[in-house]
Every structure is written in structure tokens, then in C-alpha cells.
PDB file of C-alpha atoms in Angstrom:
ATOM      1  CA  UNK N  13       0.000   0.000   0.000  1.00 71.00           C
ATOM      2  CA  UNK N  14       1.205   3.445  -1.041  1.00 80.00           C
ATOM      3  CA  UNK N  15      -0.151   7.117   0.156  1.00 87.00           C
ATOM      4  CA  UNK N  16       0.656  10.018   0.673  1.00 92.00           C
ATOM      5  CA  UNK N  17      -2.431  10.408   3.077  1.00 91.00           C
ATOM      6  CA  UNK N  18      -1.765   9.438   6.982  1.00 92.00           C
ATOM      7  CA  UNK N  19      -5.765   8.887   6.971  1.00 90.00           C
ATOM      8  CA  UNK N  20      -6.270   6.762   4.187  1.00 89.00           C
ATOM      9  CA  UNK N  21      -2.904   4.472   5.334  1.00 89.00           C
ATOM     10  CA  UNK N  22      -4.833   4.135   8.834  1.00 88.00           C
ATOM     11  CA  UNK N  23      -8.208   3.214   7.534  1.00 87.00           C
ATOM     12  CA  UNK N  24      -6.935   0.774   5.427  1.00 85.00           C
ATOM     13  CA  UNK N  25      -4.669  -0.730   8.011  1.00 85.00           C
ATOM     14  CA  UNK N  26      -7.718  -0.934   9.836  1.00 85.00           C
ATOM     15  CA  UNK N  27      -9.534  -2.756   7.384  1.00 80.00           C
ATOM     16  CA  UNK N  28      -7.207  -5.124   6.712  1.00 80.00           C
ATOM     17  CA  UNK N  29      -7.053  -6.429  10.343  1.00 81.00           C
ATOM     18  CA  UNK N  30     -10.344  -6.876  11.116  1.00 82.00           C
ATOM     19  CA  UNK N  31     -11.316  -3.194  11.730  1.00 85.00           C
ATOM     20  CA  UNK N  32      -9.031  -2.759  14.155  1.00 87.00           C
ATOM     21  CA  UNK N  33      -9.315   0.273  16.399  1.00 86.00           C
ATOM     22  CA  UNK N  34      -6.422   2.209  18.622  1.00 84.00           C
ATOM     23  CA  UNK N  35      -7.210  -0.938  20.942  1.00 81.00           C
ATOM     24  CA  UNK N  36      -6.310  -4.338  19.179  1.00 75.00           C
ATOM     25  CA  UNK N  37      -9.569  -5.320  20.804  1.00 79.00           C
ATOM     26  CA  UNK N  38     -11.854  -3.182  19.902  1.00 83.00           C
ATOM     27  CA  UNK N  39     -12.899  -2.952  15.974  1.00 86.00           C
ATOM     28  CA  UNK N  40     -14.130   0.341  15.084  1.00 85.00           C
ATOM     29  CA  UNK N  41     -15.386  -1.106  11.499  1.00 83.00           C
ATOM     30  CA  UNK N  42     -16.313  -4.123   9.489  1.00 82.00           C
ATOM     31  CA  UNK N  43     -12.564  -5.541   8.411  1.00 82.00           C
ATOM     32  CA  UNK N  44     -11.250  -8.299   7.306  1.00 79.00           C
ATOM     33  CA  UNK N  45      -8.083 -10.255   7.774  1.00 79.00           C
ATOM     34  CA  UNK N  46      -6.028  -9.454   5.016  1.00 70.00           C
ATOM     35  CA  UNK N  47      -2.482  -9.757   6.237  1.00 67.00           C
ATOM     36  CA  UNK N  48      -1.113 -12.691   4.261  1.00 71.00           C
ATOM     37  CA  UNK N  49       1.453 -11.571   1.605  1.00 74.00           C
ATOM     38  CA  UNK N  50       2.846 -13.519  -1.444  1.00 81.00           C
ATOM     39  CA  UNK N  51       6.072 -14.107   0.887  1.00 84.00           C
ATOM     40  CA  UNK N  52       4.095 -15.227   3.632  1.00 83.00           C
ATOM     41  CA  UNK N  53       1.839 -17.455   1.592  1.00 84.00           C
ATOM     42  CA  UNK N  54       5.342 -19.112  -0.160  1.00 87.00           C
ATOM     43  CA  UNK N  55       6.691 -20.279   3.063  1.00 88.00           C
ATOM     44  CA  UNK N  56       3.682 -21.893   4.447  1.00 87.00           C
ATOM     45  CA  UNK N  57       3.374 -23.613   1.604  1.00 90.00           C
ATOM     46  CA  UNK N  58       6.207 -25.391   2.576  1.00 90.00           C
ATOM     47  CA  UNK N  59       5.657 -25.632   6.074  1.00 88.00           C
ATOM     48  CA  UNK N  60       2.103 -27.388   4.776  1.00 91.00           C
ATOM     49  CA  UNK N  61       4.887 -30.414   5.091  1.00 91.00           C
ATOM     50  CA  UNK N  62       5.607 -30.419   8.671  1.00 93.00           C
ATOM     51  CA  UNK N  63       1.725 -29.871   9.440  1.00 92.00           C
ATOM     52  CA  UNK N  64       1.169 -32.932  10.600  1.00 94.00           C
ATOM     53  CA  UNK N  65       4.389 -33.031  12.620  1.00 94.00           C
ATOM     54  CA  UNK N  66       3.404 -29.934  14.372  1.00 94.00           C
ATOM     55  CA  UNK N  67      -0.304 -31.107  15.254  1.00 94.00           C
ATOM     56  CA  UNK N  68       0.576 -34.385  16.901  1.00 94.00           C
ATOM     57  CA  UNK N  69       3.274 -32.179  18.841  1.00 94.00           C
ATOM     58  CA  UNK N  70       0.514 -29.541  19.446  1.00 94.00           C
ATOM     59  CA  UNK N  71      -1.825 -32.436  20.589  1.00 93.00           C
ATOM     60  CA  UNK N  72       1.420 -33.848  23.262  1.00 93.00           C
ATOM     61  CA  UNK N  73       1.524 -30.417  24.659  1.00 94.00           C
ATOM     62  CA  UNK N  74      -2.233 -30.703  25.462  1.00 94.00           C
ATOM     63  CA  UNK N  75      -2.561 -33.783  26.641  1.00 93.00           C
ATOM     64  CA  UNK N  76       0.425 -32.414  29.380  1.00 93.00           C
ATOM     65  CA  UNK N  77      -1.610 -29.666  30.492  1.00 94.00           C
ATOM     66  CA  UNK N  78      -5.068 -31.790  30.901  1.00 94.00           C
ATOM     67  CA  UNK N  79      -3.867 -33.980  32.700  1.00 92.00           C
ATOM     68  CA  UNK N  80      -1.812 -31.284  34.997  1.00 91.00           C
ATOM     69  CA  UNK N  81      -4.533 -28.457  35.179  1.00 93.00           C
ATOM     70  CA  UNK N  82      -7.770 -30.418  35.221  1.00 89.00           C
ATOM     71  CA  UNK N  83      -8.474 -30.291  38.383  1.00 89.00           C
ATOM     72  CA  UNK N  84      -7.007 -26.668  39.191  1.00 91.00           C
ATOM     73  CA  UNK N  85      -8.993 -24.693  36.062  1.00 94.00           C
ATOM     74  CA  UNK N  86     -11.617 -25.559  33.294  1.00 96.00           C
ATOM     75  CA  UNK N  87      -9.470 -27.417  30.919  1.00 96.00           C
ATOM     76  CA  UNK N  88     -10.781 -27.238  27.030  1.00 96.00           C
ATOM     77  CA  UNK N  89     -12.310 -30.805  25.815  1.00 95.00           C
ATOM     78  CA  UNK N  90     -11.844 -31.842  22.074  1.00 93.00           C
ATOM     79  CA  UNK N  91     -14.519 -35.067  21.671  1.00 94.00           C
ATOM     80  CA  UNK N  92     -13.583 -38.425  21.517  1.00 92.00           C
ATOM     81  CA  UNK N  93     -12.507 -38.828  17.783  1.00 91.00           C
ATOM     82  CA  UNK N  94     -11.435 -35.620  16.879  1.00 89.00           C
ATOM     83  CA  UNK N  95      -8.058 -33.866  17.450  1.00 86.00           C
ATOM     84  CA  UNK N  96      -7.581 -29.710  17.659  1.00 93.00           C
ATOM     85  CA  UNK N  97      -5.029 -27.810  15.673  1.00 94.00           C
ATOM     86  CA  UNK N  98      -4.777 -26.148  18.957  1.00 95.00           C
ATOM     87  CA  UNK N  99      -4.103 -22.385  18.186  1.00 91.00           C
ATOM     88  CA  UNK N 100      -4.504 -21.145  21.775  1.00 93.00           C
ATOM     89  CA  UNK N 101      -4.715 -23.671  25.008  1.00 96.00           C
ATOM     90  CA  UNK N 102      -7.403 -21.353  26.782  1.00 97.00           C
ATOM     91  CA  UNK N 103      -8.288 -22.185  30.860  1.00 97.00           C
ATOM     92  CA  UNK N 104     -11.140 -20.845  32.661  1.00 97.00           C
ATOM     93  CA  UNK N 105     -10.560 -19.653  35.672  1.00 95.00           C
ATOM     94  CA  UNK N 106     -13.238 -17.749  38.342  1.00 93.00           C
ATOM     95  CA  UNK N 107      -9.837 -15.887  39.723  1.00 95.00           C
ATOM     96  CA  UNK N 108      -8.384 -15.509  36.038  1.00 96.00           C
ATOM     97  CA  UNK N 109      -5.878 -12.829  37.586  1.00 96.00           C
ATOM     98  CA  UNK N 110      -4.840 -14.590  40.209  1.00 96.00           C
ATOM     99  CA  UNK N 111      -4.046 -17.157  38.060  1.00 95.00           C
ATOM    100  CA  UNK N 112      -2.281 -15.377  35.628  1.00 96.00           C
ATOM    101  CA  UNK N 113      -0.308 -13.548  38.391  1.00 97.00           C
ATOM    102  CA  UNK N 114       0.647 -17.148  39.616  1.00 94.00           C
ATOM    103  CA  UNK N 115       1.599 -18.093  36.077  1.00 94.00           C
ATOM    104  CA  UNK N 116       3.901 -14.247  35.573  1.00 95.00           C
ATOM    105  CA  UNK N 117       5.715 -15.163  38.703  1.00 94.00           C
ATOM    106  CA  UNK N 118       7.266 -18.375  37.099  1.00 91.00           C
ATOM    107  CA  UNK N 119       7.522 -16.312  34.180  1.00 92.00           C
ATOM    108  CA  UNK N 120       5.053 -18.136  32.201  1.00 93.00           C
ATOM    109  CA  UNK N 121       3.105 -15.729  29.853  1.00 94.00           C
ATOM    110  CA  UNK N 122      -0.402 -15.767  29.850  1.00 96.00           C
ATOM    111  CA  UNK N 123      -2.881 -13.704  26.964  1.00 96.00           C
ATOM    112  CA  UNK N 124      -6.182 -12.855  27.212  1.00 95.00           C
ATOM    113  CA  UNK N 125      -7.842 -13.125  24.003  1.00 90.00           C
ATOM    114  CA  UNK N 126     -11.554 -11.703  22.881  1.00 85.00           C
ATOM    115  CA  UNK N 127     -11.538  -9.539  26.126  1.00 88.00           C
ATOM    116  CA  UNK N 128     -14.494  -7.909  24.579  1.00 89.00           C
ATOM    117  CA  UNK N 129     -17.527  -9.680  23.291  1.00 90.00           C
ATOM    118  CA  UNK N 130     -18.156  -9.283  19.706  1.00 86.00           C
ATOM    119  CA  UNK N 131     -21.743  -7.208  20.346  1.00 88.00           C
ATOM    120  CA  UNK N 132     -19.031  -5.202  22.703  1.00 89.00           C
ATOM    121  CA  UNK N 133     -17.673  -4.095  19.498  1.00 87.00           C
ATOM    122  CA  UNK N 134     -17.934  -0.320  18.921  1.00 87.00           C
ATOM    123  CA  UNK N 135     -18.170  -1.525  15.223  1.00 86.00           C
ATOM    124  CA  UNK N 136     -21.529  -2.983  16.656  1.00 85.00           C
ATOM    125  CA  UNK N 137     -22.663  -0.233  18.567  1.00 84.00           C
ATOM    126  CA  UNK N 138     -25.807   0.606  16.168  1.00 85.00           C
ATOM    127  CA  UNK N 139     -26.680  -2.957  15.697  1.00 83.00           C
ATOM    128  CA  UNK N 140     -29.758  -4.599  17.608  1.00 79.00           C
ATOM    129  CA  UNK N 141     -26.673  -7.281  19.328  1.00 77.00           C
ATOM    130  CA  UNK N 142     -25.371  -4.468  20.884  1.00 71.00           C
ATOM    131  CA  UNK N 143     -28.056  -3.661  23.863  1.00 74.00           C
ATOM    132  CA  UNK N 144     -28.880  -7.689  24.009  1.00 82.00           C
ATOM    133  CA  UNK N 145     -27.122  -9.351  26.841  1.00 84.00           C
ATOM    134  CA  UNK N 146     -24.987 -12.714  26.028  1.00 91.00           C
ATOM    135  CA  UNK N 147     -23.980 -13.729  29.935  1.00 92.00           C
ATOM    136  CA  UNK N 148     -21.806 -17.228  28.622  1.00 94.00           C
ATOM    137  CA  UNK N 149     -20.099 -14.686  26.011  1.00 93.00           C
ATOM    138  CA  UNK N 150     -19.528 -11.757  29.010  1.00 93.00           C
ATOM    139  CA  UNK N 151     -18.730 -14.635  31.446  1.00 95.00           C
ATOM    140  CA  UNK N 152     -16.374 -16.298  29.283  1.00 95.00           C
ATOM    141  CA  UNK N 153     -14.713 -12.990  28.537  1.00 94.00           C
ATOM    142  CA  UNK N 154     -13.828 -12.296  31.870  1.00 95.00           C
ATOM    143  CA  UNK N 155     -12.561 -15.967  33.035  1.00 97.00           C
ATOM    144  CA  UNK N 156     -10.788 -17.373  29.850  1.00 97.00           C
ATOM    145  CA  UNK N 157      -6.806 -16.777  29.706  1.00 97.00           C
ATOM    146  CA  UNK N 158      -4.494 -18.825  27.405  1.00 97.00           C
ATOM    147  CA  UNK N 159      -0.824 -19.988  27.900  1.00 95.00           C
ATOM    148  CA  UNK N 160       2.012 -20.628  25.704  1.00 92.00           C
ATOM    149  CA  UNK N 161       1.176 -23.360  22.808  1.00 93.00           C
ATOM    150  CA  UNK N 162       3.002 -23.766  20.231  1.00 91.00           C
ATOM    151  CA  UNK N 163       4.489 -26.948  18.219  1.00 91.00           C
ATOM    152  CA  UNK N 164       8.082 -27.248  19.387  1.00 90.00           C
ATOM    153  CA  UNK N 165       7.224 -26.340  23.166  1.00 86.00           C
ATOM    154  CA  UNK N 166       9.645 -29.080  24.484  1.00 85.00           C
ATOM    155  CA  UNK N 167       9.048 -31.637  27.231  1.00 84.00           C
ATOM    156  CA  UNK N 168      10.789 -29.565  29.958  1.00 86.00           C
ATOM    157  CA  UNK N 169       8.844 -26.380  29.183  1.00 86.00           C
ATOM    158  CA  UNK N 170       5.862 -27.821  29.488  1.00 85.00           C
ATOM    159  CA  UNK N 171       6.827 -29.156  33.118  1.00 85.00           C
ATOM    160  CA  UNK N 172       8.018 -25.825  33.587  1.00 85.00           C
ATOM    161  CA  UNK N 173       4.275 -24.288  33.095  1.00 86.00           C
ATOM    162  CA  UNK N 174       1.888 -26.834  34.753  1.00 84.00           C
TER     163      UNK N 174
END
């Protein structure tokens, strides 16, 4: 993208991540997600490859923290005969800060993601969603935190989290 107009450049960034306000979690406008170059696309092409690889590792990582956090938070369930790609391992928690503060002084990261509900969205703010109450959606958003989950999390980092 080229301009010469600061406005323009920032209301098309916005549009091309989702409508993306100042706050990553608020969107302003109707976006999309837009943000995969030629580049981009070329290497995961070739990662396509080591998919599989990286899902049965994603899948070992889970099955570490089920069987660690269970009992401490809500652990996500995938059925019985299906597997998850796993992009986020999210917890519930009814003291979601304490946990996280638990988890930053081991120096585990934690994220919060979808902090605000989607009828939250000042995007939203004219539709009919937007003065309708959705208490799983406004529960959810202030109990769910994620930790790290990625494919080559190793063995000892894992034990290092849970």
C-alpha cells in the first residue's frame, strides 16, 4: 500500500485487520483479515509439510496440560474422535488474575484473548446485538486466559508451566 495520506494508510490498516481500532480489541469497522502476503503465503506452503508433525506435537503439549490443570482450572475438551489444531490452550478460571499472576511469577506468559464480546464491538454499537445481553459470552470474557502453545514447546517447558 502506497499514500501520501496518513488517513487513508490508517483506515486501510484498519480494514485489513479486522477493523481494528487504537485498541487491538476493539474494531471500530467491518474488516477483514487481510495480512497474508505472497512471501508469507510461499513459506507456508512449505511448512504445509511439517503440518502434521506440528499437530501431533501440538496435541502432546495438550494432553500435558489436561492432565496437569484439570483439576485446578476448566481445561478445554476436544470429543472423543477428533483432534484440535490447537491455536490457543485457553483455561477458565473464576480468579483468572490470580491465576495469571501465579503463572507471571514463574515467568510463564499468559494472553487474554476476545476480552471484549463481539456485540461489545464499537463496530456494533448501532446494531440490535449491541443492547442484548450474552452472559456465557460476558462470562467467558472475563474468566478465559491462554498460555504458551506452540508446536516445538519441548518436554521440559511444558513441566516448567503446569
Amino acid at each position: 500500500m502506497f499514500t501520501n495520506n496518513d488517513e487513508y494508510a490508517e483506515l486501510l490498516k484498519s480494514y485489513r485487520v479486522h477493523g481494528k481500532g487504537k485498541d487491538k480489541y476493539d474494531n471500530v469497522r467491518i474488516g477483514m483479515n487481510s495480512r497474508l502476503d505472497t512471501i508469507q503465503a510461499a513459506i507456508l506452503l512449505e511448512k504445509l509439510a511439517e503440518f502434521p508433525i506440528e499437530l501431533i506435537n501440538r496435541n502432546k503439549v495438550a494432553e500435558h496440560y489436561e492432565r496437569a490443570l484439570k483439576g485446578q482450572h476448566k481445561t478445554p475438551q476436544v470429543p472423543s474422535g477428533y483432534a484440535s489444531s490447537w491455536a490457543q490452550y485457553t483455561l477458565i478460571s473464576h480468579n483468572r488474575n490470580e491465576a495469571m499472576d501465579t503463572f507471571k511469577r514463574k515467568g510463564i506468559p499468559t494472553i487474554i484473548y476476545y476480552a471484549t464480546c463481539m456485540h461489545q464491538q464499537t463496530a456494533f454499537a448501532d446494531s440490535k446485538s449491541a443492547s442484548e445481553n450474552f452472559p456465557v459470552a460476558e462470562r467467558l470474557s472475563r474468566e478465559v486466559f491462554s498460555l504458551p502453545m506452540h508446536p516445538y514447546t519441548t518436554i521440559d517447558r511444558v513441566f516448567e508451566i503446569i
